[in-house]
Short mmCIF file of C-alpha atoms and ligand atoms in Angstrom, two decimals:
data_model
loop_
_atom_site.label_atom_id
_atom_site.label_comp_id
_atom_site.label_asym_id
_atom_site.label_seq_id
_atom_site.Cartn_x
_atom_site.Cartn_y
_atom_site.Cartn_z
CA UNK A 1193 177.85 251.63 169.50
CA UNK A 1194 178.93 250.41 172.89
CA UNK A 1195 179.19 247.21 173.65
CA UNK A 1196 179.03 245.75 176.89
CA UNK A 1197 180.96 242.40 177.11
CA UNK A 1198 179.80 239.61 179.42
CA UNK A 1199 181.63 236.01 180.59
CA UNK A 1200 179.92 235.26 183.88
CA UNK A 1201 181.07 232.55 185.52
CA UNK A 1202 179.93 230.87 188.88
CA UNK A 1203 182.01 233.24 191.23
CA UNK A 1204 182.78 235.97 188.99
CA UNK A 1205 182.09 238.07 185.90
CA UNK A 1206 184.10 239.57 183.64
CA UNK A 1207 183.36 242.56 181.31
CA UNK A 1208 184.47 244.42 178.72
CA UNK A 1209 183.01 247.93 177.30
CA UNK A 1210 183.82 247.91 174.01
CA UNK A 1211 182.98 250.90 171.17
CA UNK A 1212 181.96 249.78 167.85
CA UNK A 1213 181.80 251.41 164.68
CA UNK A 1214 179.17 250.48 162.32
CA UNK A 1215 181.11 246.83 159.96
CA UNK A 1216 184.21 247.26 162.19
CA UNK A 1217 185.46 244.09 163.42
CA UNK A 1218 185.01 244.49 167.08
CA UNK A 1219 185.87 248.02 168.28
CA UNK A 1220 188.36 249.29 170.56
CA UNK A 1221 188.43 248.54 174.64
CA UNK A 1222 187.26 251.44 176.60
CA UNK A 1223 187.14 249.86 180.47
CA UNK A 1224 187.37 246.27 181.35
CA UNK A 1225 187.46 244.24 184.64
CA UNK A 1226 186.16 241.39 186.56
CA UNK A 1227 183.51 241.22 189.87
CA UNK A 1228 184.96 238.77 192.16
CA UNK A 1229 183.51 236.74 195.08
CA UNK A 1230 180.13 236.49 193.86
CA UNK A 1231 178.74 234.47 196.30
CA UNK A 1232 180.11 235.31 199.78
CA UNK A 1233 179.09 238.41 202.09
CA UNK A 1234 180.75 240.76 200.06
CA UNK A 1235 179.11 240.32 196.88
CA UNK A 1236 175.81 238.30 197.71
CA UNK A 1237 174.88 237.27 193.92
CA UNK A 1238 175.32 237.88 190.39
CA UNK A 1239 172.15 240.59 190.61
CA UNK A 1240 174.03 242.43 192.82
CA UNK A 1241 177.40 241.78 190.49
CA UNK A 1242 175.67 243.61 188.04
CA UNK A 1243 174.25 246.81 190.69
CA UNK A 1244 178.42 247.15 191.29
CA UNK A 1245 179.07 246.85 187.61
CA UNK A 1246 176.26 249.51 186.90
CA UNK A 1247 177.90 251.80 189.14
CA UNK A 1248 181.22 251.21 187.96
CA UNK A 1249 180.31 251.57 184.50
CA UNK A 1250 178.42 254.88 185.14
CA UNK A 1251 182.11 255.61 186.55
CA UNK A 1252 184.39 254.45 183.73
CA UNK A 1253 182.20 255.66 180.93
CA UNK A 1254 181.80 259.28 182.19
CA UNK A 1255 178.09 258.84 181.97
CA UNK A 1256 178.17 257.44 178.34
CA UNK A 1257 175.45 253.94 178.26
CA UNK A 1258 175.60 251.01 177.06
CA UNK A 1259 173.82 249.88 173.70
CA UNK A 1260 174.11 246.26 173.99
CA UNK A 1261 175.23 243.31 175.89
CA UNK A 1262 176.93 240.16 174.47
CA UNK A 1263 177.22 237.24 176.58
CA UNK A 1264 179.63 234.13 176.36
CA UNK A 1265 177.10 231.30 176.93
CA UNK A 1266 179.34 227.80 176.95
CA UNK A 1267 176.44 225.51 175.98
CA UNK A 1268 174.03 225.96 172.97
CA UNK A 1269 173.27 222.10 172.58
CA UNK A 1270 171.97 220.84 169.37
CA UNK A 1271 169.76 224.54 169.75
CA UNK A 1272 171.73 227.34 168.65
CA UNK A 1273 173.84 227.19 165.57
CA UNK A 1274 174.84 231.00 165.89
CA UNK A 1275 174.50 234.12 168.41
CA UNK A 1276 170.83 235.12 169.18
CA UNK A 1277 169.02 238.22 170.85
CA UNK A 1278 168.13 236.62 174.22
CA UNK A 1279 164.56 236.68 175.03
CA UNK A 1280 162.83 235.46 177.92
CA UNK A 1281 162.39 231.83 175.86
CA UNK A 1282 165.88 231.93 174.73
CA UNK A 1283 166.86 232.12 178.45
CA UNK A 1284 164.68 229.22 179.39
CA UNK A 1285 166.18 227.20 176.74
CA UNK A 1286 169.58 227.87 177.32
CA UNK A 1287 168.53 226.57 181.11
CA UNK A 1288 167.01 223.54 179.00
CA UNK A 1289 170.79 223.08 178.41
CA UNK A 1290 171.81 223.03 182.12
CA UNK A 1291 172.69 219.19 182.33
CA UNK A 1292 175.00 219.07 179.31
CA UNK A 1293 176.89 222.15 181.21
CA UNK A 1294 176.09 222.33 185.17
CA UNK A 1295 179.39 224.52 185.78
CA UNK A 1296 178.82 226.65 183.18
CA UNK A 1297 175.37 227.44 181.71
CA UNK A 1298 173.93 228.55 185.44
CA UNK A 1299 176.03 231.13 185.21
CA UNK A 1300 175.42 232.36 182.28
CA UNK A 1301 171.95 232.41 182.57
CA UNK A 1302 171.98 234.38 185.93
CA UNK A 1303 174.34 236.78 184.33
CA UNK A 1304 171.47 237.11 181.53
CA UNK A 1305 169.10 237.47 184.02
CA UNK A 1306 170.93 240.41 185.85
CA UNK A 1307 171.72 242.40 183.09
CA UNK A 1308 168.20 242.19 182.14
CA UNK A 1309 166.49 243.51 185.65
CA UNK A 1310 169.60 246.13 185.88
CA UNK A 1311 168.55 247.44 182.15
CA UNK A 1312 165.20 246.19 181.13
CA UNK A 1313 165.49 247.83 177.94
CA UNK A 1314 169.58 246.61 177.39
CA UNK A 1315 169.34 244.28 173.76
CA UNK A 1316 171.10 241.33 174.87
CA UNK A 1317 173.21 238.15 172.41
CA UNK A 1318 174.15 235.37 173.61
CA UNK A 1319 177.38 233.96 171.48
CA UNK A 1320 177.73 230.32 172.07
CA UNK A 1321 180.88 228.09 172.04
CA UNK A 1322 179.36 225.08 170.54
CA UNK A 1323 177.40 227.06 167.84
CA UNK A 1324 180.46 226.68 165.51
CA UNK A 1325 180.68 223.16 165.63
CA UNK A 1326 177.12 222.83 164.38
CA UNK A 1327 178.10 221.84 160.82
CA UNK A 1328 179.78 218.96 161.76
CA UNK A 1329 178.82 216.04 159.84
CA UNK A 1330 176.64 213.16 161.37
CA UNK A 1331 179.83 210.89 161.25
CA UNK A 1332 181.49 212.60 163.14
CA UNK A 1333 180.04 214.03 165.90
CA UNK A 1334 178.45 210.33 167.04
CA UNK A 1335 179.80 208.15 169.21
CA UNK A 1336 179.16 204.64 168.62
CA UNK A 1337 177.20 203.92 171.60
CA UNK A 1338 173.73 202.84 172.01
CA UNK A 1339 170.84 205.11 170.69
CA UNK A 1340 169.75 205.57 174.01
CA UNK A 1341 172.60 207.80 175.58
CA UNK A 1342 171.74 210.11 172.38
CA UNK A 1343 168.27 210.54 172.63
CA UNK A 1344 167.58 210.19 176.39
CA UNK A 1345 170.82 212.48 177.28
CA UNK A 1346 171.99 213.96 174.26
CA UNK A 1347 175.23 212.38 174.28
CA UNK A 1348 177.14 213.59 171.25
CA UNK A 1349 180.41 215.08 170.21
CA UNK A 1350 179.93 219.36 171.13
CA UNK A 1351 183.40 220.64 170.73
CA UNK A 1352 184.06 223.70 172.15
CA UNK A 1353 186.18 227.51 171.98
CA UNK A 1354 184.07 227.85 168.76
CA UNK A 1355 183.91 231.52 168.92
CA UNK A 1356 187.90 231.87 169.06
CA UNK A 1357 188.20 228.83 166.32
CA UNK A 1358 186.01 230.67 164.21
CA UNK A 1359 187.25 234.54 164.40
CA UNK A 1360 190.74 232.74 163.98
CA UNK A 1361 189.57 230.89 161.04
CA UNK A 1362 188.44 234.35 159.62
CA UNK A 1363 191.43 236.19 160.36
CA UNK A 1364 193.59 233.53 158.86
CA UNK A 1365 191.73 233.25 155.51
CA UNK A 1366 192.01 237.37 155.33
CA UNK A 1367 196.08 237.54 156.06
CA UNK A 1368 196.54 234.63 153.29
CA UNK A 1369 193.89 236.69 151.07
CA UNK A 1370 191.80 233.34 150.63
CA UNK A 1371 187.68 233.29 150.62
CA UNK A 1372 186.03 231.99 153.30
CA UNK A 1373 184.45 229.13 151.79
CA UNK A 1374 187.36 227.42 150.08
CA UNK A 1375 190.18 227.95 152.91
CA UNK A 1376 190.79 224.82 154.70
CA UNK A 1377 192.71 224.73 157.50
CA UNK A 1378 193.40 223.12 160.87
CA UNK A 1379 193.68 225.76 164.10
CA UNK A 1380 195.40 225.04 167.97
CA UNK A 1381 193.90 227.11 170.31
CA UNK A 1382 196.17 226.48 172.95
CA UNK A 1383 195.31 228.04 176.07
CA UNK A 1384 194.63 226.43 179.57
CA UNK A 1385 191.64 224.36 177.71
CA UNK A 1386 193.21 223.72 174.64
CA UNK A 1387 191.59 222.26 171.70
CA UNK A 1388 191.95 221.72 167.72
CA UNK A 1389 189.48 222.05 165.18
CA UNK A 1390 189.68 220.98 161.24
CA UNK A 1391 187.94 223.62 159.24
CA UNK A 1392 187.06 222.20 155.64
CA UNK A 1393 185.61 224.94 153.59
CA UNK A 1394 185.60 227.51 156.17
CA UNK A 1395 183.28 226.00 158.58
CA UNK A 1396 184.07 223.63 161.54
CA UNK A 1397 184.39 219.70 160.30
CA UNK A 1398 185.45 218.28 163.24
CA UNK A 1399 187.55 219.07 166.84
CA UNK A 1400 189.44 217.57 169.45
CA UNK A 1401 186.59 218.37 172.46
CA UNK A 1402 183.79 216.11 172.35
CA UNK A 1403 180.82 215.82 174.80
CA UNK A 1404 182.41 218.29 177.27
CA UNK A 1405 185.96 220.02 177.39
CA UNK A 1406 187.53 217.08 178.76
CA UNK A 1407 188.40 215.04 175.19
CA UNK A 1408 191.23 215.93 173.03
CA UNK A 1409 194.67 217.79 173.77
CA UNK A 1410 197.12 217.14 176.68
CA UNK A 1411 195.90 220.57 178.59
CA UNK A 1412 196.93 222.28 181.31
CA UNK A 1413 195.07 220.06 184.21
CA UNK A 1414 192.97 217.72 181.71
CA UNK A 1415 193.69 214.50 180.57
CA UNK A 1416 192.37 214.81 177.08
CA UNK A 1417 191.64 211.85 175.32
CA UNK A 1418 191.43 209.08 177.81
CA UNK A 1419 190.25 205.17 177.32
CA UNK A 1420 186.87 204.92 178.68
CA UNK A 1421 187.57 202.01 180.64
CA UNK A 1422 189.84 204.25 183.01
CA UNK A 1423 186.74 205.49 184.40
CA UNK A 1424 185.19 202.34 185.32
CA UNK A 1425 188.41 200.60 186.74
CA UNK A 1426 189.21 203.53 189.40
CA UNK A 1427 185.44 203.50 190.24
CA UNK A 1428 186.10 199.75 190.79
CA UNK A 1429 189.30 199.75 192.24
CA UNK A 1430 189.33 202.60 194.73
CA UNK A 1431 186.44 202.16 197.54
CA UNK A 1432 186.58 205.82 198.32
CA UNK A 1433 186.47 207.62 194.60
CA UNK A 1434 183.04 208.94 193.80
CA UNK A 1435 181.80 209.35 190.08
CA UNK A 1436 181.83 213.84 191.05
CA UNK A 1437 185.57 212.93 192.97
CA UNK A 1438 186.88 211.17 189.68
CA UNK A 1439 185.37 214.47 187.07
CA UNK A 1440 187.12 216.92 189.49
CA UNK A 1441 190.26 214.32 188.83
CA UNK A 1442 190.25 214.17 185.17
CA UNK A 1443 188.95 217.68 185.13
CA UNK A 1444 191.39 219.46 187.47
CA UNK A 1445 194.38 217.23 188.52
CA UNK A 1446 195.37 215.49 185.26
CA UNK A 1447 196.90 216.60 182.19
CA UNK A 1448 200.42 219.36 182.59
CA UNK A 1449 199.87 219.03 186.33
CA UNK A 1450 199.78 215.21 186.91
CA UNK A 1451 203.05 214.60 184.99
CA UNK A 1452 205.02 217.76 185.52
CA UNK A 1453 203.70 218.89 188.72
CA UNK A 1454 202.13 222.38 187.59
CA UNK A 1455 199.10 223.00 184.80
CA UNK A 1456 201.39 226.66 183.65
CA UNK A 1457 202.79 226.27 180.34
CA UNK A 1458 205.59 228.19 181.46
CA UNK A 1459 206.46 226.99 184.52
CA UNK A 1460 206.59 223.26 182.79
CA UNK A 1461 208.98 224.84 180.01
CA UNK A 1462 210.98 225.99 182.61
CA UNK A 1463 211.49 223.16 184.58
CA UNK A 1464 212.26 221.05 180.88
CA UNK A 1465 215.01 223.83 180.38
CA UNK A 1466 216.59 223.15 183.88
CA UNK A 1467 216.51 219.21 183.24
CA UNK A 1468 213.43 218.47 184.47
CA UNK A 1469 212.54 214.96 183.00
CA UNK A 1470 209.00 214.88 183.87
CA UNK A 1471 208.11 218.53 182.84
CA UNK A 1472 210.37 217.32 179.74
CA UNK A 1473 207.98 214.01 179.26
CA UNK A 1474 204.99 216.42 179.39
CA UNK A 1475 205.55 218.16 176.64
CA UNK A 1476 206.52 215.70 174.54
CA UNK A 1477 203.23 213.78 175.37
CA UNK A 1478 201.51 217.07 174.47
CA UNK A 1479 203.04 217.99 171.83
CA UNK A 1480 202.61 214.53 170.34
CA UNK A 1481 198.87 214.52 171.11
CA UNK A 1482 198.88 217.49 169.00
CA UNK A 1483 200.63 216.46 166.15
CA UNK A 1484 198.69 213.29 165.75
CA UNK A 1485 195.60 215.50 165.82
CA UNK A 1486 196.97 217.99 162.71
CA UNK A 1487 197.95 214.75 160.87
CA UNK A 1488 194.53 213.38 161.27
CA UNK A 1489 192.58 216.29 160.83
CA UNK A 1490 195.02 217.18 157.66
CA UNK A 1491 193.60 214.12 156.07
CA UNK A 1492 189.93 215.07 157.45
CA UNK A 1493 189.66 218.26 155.70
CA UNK A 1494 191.32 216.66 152.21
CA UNK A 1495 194.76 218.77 152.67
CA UNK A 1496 194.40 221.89 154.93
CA UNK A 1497 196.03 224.98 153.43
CA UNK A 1498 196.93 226.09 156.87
CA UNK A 1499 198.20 225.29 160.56
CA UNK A 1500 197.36 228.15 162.89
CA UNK A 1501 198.46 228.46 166.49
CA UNK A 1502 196.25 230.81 168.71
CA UNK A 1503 195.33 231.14 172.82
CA UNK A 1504 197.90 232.07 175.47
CA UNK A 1505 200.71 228.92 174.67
CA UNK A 1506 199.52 229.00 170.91
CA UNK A 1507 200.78 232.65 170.61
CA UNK A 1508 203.34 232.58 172.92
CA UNK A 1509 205.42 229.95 172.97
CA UNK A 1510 207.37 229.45 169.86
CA UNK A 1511 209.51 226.56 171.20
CA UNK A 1512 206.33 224.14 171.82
CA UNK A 1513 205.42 225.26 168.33
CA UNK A 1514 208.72 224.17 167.16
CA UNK A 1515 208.28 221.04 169.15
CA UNK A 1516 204.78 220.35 166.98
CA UNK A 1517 205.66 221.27 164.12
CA UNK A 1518 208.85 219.12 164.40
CA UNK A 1519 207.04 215.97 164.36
CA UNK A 1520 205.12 217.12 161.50
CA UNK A 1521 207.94 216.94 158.58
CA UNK A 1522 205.68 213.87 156.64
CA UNK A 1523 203.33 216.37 155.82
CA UNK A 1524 205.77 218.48 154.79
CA UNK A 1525 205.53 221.42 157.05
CA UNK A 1526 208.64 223.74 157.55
CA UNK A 1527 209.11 226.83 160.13
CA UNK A 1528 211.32 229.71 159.67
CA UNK A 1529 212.80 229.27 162.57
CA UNK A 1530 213.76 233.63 162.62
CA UNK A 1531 210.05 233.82 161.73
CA UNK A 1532 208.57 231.76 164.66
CA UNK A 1533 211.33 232.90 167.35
CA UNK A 1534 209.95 236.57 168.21
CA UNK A 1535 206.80 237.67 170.46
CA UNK A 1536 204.67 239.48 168.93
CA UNK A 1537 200.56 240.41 168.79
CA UNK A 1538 200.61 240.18 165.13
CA UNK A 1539 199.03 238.14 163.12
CA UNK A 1540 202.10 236.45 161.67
CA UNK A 1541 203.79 233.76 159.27
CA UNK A 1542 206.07 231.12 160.77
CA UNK A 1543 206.83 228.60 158.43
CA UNK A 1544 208.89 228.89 155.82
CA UNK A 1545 209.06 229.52 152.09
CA UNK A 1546 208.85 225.92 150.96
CA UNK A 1547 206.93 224.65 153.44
CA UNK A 1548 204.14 222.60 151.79
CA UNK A 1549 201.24 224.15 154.41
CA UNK A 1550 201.65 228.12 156.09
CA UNK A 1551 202.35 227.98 159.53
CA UNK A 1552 200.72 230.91 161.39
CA UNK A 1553 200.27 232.09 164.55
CA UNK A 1554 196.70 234.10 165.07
CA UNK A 1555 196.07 236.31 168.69
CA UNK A 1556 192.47 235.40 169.18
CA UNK A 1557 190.25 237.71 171.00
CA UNK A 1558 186.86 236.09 171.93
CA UNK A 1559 185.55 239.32 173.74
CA UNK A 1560 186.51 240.90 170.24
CA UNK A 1561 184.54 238.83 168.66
CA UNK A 1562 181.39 238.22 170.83
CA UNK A 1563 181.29 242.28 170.09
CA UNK A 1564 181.06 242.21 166.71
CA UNK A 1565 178.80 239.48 167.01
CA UNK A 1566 176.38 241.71 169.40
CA UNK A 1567 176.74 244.52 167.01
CA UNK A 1568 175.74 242.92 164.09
CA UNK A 1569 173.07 241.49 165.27
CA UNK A 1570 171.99 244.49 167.48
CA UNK A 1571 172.32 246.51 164.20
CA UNK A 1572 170.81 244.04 161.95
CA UNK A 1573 167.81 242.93 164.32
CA UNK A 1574 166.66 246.46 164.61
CA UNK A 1575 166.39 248.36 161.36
CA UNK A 1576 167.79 251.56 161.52
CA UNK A 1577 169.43 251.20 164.20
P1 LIG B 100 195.14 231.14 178.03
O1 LIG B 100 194.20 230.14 178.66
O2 LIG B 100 194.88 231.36 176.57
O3 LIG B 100 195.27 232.43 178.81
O4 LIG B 100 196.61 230.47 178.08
C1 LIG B 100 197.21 230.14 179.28
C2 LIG B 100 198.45 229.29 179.02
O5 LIG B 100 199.35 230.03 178.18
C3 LIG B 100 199.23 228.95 180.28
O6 LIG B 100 199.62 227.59 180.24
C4 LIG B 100 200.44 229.85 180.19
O7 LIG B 100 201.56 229.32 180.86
C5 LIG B 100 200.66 229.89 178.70
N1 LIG B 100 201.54 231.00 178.34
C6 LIG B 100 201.30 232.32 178.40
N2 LIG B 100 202.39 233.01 178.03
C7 LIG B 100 203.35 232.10 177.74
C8 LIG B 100 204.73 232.16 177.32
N3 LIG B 100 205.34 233.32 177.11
N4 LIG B 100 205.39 231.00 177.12
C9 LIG B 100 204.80 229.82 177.34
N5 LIG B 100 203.52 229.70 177.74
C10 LIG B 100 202.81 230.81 177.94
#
């Protein structure tokens, strides 16, 4: 089966063809690429994205068609607990969802859209990142504020990344040759957004992102977790800051960037290597953030069997690993310092022999696994097929 892979995003879209065999996990990569500029004269709209990618595709594929589309959708609200077959009311409620993510679920719903009047006939999923964080317990994905923020605006804790958390959690519970349902664990997905989820059980119990992407982790231009009352003193204070001014602040300009002067991982490790005391303050503040988190969240999930590092720093950048894991010698954890040194895109083993939890690192692959999602539901959703 071939599976087309979708993450459309305001100005762009990225795809992925990717062929599937019937069970595997999510097929090999047979032409990927992104449509840029959607928007401006060149490419007017995400309709048109998807004429280009049609032609393209009829290109790259030597004539060979696509079986099925998957979409990344970021917001499934309180809605969708897993990936669905989009239909024309699963598209209107995933617009429903618009105000809990305006940057995001437009898109995603225009890329929907597309695909549909380019092939009418194309079976489409949509794989949501909340849907993952849908069996988190009552206590903790409240905030204690009044009832009406909840039921007039649906403020409540989200998270986000599920669909990497989750084919992380999966891969991690096959390496260590644990089931599912009684592996425990807590995973980093450390990318640009970065965030940390406790799995208890093998489902999500609670994660660092809350109402939007902005909670949690130190990332690479967000403040993470921030004291409310921030908001409302800068509104106060500074006559010219606007409430849309102040989320592009805290959205865009914080985090890596505001205290080390650039949101790249690498450039900041860089500039701590050369001496750099404010690239060398940032990582200690994020690396902090994150080790309070695994602490907590060790506790959460009543002893987590695992730590697991994934996403672009989580992967590749053994010495902020080092850094966390460091500051996490109370709960016993070790690394094999030979073991966590190399690159690699293995699934791998970091910590050491008598370390009292495994240390891993885990290369997610979210277009991997929105395939396999699309497949199995393709497959399973029409008999036969
Ligand atoms: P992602 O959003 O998963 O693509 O991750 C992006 C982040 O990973 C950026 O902050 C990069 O600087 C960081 N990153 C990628 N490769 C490395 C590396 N070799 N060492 C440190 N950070 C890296």
């Amino acid at each position: 089966m071939l599976v087309l892979v979708v993450n459309c995003g305001s100005s762009s879209l990225k795809y992925q063809v990717r062929e599937l065999e019937a069970d595997a996990d999510g097929g090999t990569v047979l032409t990927s690429g992104v449509i840029e500029n959607i928007g401006s004269s060149q490419v007017e709209d995400h309709t048109q994205a998807l004429e280009l990618l049609a032609r393209r595709l009829e290109d790259e594929l030597d004539g060979r068609t696509v079986d099925a589309a998957g979409h990344r959708v970021v917001h499934g609200g309180e809605r969708f607990s897993a990936p669905v077959l989009a239909t024309n009311e699963i598209i209107r409620d995933i617009e429903r969802l618009v105000p809990l993510a305006p940057l995001h679920n437009p898109a995603a719903v225009l890329g929907l859209r597309a695909v549909q009047r380019t092939w009418p006939q194309l079976p489409q999923v949509c794989v949501f990142d909340t849907a993952f964080h849908r069996t988190m317990p009552e206590h903790v994905w409240r905030y204690a504020v009044p009832e009406g923020f909840y039921e007039r605006w649906g403020i409540r804790r989200y998270g986000f990344h599920g669909t990497s958390h989750d084919w992380v959690t999966e891969q991690a519970a096959q390496f260590l040759g644990v089931p599912r349902e009684r592996f425990s664990c807590v995973v980093a997905h450390l990318g640009n957004g970065a965030s940390v989820t406790a799995v208890k059980d093998g489902a999500s119990y609670d994660t660092s992102m809350g109402y939007t992407p902005l909670a949690g982790l130190v990332m690479g231009t967000r403040t993470g977790d921030l004291d409310p009352s921030v908001v409302t003193a800068v509104l106060r204070r500074d006559g010219q800051m606007t409430p849309e001014r102040l989320d592009d602040v805290l959205n865009k300009e914080s985090g890596l960037r505001a205290i080390a002067g650039s949101h790249d991982m690498r450039a900041v490790r860089e500039a701590a290597e050369r001496g750099d005391e404010r690239a060398g303050l940032a990582l200690e503040m994020a690396a902090y953030r994150l080790a309070k988190y695994v602490g907590g969240y060790h506790v959460a999930v009543d002893g987590a069997q695992a730590l697991v590092f994934t996403a672009g720093i989580g992967e590749n950048d053994a010495a902020f690993r080092k850094q966390v894991c460091d500051r996490l010698g109370a709960l016993g954890i070790r690394l094999d310092d030979d073991a966590n040194a190399p690159r690699s895109r293995e699934i791998r083993r970091i910590s050491a022999p008598d370390s009292a939890i495994e240390v891993l690192v885990v290369p997610t692959d979210e277009e991997q696994a929105i395939a396999a999602a699309t497949a199995a539901l393709v497959a399973g959703g029409r008999p036969g097929a």
